[in-house]
Each structure stands twice: as structure tokens, then as C-alpha cells.
CSV table of N, CA, C and O in Angstrom, one decimal:
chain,number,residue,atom,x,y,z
A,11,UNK,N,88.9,97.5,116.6
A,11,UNK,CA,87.5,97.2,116.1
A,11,UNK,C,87.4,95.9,115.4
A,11,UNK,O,86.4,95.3,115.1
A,12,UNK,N,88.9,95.3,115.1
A,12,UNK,CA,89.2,94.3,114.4
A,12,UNK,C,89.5,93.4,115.3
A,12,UNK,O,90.4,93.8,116.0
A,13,UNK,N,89.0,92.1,115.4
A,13,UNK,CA,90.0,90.8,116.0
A,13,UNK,C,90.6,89.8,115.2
A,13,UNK,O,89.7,89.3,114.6
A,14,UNK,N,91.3,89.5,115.0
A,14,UNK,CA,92.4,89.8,115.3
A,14,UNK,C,92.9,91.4,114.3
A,14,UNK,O,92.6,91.6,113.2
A,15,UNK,N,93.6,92.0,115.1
A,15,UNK,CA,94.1,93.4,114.2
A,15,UNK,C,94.7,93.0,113.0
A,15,UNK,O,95.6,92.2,113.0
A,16,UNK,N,94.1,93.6,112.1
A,16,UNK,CA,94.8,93.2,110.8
A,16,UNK,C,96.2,94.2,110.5
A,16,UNK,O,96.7,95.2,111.1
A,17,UNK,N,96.7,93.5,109.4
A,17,UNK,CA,98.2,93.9,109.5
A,17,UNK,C,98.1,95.3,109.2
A,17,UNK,O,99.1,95.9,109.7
A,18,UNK,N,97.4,95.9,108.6
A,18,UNK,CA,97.5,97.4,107.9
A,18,UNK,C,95.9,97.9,108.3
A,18,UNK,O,94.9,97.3,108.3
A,19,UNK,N,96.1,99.3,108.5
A,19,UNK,CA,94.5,99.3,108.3
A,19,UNK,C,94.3,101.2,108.8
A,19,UNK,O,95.1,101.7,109.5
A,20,UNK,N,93.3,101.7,108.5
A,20,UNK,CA,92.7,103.2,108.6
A,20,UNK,C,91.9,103.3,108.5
A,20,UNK,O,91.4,102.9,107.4
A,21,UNK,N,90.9,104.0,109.9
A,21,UNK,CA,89.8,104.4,109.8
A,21,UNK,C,89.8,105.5,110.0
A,21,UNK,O,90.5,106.1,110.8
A,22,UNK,N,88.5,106.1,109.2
A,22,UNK,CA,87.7,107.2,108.9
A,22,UNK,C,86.9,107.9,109.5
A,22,UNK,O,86.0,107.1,109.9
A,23,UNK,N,86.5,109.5,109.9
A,23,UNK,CA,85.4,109.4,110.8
A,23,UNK,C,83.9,109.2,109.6
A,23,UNK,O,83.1,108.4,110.1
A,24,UNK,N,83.6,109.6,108.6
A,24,UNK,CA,83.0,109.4,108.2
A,24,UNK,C,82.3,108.2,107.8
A,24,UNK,O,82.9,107.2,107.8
A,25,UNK,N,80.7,108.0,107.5
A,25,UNK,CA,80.5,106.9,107.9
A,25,UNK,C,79.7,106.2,106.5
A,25,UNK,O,79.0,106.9,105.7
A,26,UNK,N,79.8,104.8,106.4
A,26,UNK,CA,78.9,104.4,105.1
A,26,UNK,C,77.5,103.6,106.0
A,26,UNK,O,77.6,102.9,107.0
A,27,UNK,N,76.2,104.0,105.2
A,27,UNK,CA,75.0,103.8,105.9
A,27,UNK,C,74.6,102.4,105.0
A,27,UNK,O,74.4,102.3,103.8
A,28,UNK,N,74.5,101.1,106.1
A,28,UNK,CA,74.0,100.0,104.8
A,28,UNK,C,72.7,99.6,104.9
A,28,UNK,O,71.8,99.7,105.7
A,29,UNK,N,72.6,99.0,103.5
A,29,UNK,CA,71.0,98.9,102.6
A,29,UNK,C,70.4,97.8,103.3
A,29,UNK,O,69.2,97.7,103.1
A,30,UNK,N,71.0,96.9,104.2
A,30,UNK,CA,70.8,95.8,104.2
A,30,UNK,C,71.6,95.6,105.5
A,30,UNK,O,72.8,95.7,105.4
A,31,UNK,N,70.9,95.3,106.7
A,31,UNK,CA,70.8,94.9,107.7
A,31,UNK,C,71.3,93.1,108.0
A,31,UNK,O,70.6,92.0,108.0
A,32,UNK,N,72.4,93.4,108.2
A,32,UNK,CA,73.2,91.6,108.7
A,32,UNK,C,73.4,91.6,109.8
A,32,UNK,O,73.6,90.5,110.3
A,33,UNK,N,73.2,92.7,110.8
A,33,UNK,CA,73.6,92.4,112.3
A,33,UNK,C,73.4,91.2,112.5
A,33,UNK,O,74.5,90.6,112.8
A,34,UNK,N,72.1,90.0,112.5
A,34,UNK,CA,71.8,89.1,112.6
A,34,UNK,C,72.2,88.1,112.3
A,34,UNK,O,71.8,87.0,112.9
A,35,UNK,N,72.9,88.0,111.3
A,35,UNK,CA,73.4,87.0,109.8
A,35,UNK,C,74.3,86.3,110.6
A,35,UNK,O,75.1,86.9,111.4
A,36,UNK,N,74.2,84.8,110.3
A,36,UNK,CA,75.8,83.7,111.5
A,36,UNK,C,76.4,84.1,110.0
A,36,UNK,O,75.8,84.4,108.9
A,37,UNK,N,77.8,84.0,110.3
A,37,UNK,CA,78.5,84.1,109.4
A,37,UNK,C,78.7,83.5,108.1
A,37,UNK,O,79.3,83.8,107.1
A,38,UNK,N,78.1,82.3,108.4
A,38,UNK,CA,78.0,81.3,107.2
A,38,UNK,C,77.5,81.5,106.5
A,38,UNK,O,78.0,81.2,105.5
A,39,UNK,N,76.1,82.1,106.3
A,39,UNK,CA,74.8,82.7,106.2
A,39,UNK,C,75.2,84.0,105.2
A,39,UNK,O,74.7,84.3,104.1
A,40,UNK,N,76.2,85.0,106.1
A,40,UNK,CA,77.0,86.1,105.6
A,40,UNK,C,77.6,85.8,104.9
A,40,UNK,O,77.6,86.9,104.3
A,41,UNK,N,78.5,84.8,104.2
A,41,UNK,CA,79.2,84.5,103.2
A,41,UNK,C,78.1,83.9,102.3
A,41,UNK,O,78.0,84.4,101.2
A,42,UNK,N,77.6,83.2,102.5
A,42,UNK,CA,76.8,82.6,101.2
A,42,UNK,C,75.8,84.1,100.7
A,42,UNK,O,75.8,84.2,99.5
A,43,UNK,N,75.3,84.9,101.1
A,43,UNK,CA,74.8,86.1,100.9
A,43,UNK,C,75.9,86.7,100.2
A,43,UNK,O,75.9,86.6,98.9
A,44,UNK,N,76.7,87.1,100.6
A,44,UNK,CA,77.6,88.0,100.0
A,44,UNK,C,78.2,87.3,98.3
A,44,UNK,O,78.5,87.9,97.3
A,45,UNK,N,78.1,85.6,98.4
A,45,UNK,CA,78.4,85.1,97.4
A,45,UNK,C,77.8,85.1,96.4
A,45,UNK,O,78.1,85.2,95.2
A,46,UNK,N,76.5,85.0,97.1
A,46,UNK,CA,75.7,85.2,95.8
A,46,UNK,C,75.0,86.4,95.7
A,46,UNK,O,73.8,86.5,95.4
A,47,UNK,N,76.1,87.6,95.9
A,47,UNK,CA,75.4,88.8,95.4
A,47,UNK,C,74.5,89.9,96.2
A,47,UNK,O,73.3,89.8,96.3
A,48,UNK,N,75.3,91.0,97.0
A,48,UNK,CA,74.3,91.7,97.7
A,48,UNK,C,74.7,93.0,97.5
A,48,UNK,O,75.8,93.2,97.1
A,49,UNK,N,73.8,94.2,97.8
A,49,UNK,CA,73.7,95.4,97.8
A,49,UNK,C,75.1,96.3,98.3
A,49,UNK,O,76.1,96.9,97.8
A,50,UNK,N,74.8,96.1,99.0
A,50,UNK,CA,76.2,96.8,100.2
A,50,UNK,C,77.4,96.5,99.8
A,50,UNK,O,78.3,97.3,99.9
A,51,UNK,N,77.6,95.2,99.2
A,51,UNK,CA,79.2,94.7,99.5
A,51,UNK,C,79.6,93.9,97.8
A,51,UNK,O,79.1,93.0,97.2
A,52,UNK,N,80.8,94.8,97.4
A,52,UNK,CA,81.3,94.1,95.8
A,52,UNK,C,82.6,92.6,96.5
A,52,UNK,O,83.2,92.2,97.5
A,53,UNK,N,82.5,92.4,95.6
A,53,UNK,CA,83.7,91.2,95.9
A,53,UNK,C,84.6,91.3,94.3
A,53,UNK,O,84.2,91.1,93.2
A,54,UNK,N,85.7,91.6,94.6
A,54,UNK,CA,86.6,91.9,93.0
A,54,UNK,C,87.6,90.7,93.8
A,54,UNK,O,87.9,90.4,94.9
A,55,UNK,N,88.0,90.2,92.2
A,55,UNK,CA,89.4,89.1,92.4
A,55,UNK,C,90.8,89.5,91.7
A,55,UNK,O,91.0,89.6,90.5
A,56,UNK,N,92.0,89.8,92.9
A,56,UNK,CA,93.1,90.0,92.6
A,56,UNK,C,93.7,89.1,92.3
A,56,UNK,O,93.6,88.4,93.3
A,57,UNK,N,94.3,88.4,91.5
A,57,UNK,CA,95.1,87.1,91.6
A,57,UNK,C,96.7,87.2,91.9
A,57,UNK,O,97.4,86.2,91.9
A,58,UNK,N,97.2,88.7,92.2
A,58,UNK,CA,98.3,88.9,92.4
A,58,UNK,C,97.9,88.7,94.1
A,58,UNK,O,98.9,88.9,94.8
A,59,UNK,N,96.9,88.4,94.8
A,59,UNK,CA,97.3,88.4,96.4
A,59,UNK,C,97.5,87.1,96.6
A,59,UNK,O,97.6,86.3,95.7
A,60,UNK,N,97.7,86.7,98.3
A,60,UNK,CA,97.7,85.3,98.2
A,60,UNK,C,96.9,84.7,98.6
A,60,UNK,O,95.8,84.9,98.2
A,61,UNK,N,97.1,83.7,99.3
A,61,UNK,CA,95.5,82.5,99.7
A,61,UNK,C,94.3,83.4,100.4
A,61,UNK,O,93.1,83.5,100.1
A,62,UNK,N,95.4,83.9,101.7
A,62,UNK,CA,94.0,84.3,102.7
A,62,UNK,C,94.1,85.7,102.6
A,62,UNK,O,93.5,86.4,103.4
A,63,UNK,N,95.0,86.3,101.5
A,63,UNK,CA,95.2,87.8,101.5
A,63,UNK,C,93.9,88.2,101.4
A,63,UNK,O,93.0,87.6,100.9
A,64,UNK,N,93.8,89.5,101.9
A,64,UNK,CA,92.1,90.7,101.7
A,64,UNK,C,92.5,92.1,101.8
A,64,UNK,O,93.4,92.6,102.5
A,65,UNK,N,91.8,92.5,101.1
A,65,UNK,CA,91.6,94.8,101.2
A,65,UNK,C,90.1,94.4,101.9
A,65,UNK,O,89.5,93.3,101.9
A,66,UNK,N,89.9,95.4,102.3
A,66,UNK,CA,88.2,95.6,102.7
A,66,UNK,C,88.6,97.2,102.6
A,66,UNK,O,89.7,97.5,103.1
A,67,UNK,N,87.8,98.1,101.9
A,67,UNK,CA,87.3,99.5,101.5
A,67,UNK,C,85.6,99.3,101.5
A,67,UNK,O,84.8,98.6,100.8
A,68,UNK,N,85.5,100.3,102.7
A,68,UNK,CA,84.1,101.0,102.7
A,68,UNK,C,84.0,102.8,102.5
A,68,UNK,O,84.5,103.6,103.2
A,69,UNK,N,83.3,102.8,101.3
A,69,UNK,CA,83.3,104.5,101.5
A,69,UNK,C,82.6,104.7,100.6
A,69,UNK,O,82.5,103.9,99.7
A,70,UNK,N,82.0,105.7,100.4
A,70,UNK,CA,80.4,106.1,99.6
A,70,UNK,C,79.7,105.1,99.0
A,70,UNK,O,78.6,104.6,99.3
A,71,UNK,N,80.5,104.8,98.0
A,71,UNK,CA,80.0,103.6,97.7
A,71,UNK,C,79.4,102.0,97.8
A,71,UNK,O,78.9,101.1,97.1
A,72,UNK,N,80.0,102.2,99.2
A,72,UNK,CA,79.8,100.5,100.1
A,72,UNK,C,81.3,99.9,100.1
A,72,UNK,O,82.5,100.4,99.9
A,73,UNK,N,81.0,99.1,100.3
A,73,UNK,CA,81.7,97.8,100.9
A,73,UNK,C,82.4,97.5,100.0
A,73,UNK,O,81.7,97.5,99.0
A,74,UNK,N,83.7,97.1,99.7
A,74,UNK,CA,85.0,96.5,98.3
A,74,UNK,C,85.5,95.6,98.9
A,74,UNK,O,86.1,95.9,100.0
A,75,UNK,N,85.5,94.2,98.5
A,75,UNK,CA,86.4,92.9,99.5
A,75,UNK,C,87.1,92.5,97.8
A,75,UNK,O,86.7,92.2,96.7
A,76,UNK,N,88.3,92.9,98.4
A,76,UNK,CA,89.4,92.1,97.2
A,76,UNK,C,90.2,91.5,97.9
A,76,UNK,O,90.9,91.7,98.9
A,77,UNK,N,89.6,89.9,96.9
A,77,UNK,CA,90.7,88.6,97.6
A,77,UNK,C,91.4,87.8,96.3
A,77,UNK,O,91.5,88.5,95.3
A,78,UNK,N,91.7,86.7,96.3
A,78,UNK,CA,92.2,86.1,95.5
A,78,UNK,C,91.5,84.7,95.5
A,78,UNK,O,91.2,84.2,94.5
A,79,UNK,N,91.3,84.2,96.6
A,79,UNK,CA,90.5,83.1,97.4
A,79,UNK,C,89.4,83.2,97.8
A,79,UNK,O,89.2,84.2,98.3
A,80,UNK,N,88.3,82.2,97.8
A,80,UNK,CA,87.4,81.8,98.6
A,80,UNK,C,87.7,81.8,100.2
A,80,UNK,O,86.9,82.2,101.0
A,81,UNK,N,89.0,81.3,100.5
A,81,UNK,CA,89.6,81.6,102.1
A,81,UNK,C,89.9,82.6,102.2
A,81,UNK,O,90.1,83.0,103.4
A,82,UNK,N,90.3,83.9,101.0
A,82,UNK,CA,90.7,85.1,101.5
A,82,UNK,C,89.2,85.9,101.4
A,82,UNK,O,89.1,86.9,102.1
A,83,UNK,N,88.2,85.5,100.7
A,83,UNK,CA,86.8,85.9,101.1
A,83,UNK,C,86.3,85.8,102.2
A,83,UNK,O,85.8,86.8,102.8
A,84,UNK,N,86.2,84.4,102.7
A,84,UNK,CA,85.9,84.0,104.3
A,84,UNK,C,86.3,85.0,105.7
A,84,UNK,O,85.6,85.5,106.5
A,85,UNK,N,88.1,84.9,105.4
A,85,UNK,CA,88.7,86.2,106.1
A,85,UNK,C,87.9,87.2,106.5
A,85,UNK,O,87.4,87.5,107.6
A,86,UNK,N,87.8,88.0,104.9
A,86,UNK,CA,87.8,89.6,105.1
A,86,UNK,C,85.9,89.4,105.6
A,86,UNK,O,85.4,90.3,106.3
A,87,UNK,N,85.2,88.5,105.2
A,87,UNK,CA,83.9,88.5,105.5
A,87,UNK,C,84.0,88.1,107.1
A,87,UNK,O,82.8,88.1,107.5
A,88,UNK,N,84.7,87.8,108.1
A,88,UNK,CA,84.9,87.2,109.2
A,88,UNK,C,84.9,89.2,109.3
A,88,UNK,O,83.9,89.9,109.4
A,89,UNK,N,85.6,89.5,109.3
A,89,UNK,CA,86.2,90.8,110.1
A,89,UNK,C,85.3,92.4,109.3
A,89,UNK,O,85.5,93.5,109.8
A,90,UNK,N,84.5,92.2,108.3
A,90,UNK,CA,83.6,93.0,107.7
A,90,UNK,C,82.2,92.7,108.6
A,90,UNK,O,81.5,93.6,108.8
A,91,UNK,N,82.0,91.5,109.1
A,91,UNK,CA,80.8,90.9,109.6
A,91,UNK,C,81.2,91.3,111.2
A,91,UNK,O,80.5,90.8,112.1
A,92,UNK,N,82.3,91.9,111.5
A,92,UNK,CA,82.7,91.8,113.3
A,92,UNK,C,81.9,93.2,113.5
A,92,UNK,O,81.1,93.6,114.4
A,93,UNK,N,82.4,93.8,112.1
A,93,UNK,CA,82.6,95.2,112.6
A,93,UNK,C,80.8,95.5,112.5
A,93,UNK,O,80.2,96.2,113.4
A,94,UNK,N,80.1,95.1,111.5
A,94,UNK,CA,78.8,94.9,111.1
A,94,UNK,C,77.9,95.1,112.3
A,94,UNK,O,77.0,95.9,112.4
A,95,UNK,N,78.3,94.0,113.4
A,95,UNK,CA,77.9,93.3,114.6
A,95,UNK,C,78.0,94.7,115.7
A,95,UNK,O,77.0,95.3,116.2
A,96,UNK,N,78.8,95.0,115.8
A,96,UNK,CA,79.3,96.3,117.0
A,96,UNK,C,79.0,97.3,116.4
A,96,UNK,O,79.3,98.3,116.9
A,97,UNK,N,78.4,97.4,115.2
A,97,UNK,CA,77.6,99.4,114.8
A,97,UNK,C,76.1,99.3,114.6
A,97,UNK,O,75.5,98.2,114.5
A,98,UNK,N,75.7,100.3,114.6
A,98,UNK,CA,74.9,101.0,114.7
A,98,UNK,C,73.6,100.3,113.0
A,98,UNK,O,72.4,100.3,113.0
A,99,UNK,N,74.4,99.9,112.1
A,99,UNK,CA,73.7,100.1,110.8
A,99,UNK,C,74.4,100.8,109.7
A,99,UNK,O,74.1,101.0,108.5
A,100,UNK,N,75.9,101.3,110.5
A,100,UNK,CA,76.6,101.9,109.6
A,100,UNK,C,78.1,101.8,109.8
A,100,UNK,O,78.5,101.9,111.0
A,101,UNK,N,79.2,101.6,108.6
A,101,UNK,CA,80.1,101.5,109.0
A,101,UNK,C,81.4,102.8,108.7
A,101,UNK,O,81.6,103.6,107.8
A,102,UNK,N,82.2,102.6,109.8
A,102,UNK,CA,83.4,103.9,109.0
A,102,UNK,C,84.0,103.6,107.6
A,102,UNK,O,84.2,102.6,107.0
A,103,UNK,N,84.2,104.9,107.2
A,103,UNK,CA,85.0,104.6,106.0
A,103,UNK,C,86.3,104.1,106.3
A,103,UNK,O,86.8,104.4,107.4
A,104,UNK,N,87.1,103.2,105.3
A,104,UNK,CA,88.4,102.5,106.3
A,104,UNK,C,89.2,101.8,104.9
A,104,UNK,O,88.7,101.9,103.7
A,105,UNK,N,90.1,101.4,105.1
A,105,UNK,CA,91.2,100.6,104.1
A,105,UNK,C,91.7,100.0,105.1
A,105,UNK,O,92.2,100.6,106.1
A,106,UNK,N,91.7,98.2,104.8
A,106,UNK,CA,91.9,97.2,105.7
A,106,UNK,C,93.1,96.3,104.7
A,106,UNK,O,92.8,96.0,103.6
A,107,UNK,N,94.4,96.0,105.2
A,107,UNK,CA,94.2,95.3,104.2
A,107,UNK,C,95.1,94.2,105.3
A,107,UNK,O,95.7,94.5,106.3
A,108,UNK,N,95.1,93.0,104.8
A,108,UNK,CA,95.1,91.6,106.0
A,108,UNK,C,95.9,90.6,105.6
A,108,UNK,O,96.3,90.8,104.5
A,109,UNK,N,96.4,89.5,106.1
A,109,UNK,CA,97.1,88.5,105.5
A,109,UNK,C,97.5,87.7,107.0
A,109,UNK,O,97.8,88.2,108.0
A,110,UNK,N,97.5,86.7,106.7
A,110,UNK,CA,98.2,85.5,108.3
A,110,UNK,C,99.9,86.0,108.2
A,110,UNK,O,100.5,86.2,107.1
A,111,UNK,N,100.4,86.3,109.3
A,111,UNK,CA,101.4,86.1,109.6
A,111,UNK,C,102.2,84.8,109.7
A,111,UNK,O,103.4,84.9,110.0
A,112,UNK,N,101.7,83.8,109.6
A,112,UNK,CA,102.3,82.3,109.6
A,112,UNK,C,101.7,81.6,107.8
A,112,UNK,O,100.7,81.9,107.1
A,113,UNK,N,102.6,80.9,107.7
A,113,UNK,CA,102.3,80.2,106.5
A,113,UNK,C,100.9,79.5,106.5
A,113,UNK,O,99.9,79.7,105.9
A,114,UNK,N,101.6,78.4,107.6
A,114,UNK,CA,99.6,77.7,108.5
A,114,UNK,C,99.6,77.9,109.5
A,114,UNK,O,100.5,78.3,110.2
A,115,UNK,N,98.3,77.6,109.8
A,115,UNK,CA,97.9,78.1,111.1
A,115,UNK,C,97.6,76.8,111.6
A,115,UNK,O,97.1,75.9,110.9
A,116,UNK,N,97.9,76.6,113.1
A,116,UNK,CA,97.3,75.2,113.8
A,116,UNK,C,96.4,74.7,114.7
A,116,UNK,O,96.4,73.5,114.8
């Protein structure tokens, strides 16, 4: 459901219904939205993860992106916004949680 598969991850059959319609949103668009605050989706800051680390939890409540970074925001908003794209208006309940396998990438 994920491209690239993230390193950990569980889905749910159950499903969260969102307030707010992004199917359309380019992703850039989806991050400045989400930055500055939207219905569906919290953004909490871990400072124990690392650069591009992410969780993504959806479940009754909406949407949970914990990053440490602006690049680990970008991430999990890349792969929250895939899944966004290929449903219906609603997403499974799930625990994502992600990180690069390489230091850098080239």
C-alpha cells in the first residue's frame, strides 16, 4: 500500500473516514496544509527519532505523524498522501513506523 514499504508497519481492517478530502492535493500543497494545521491529521515532535524517522497512526481519531524533522514530516506526508490517493475517502487503521535504510541517499 506503501512505496517504498516502510520498515515496520500493520494494517487494520477497520477504517478512519476523513473530514477533508486531499485526494487532489500535489504533495507540496499537502505538506504546507498539514503544516499549517488541518482537521484529519496531528503532527507531534519526538526529538528522540532521527532526521527522516516517522510513526504514522490512523485510528478513531485521525491521523498521528510523529517526526523529529521537517524531512521526517515530508516522509511520512509522502506515504500518508499515497495511501490518501488509492482510497476511497477513508483510511485503514495502521501503525507505520519508517526510517532510510542508508545514511544518504543519492
Amino acid at each position: 500500500m506503501i512505496f517504498p514499504q516502510p520498515q515496520k508497519f500493520q494494517f487494520h481492517e477497520e477504517k478512519y473516514t476523513l473530514k477533508t478530502d486531499f485526494r487532489d492535493y500535489p504533495l507540496l500543497e499537502f505538506y504546507r496544509a498539514v503544516k499549517s494545521g488541518v482537521v484529519d491529521i496531528s503532527v507531534k515532535h519526538n526529538s528522540m527519532l532521527k532526521n527522516e524517522e516517522h510513526t504514522i497512526k490512523i485510528d478513531q481519531s485521525g491521523i498521528t505523524v510523529t517526526v523529529s524533522t521537517d524531512e521526517g514530516l515530508y516522509r511520512a506526508l509522502t506515504s500518508v498522501l499515497q495511501m490518501i490517493k488509492k482510497g476511497d475517502g477513508s483510511l485503514p487503521y495502521c501503525e507505520v513506523e519508517d526510517f532510510p535504510q542508508l545514511p544518504h541517499r543519492s
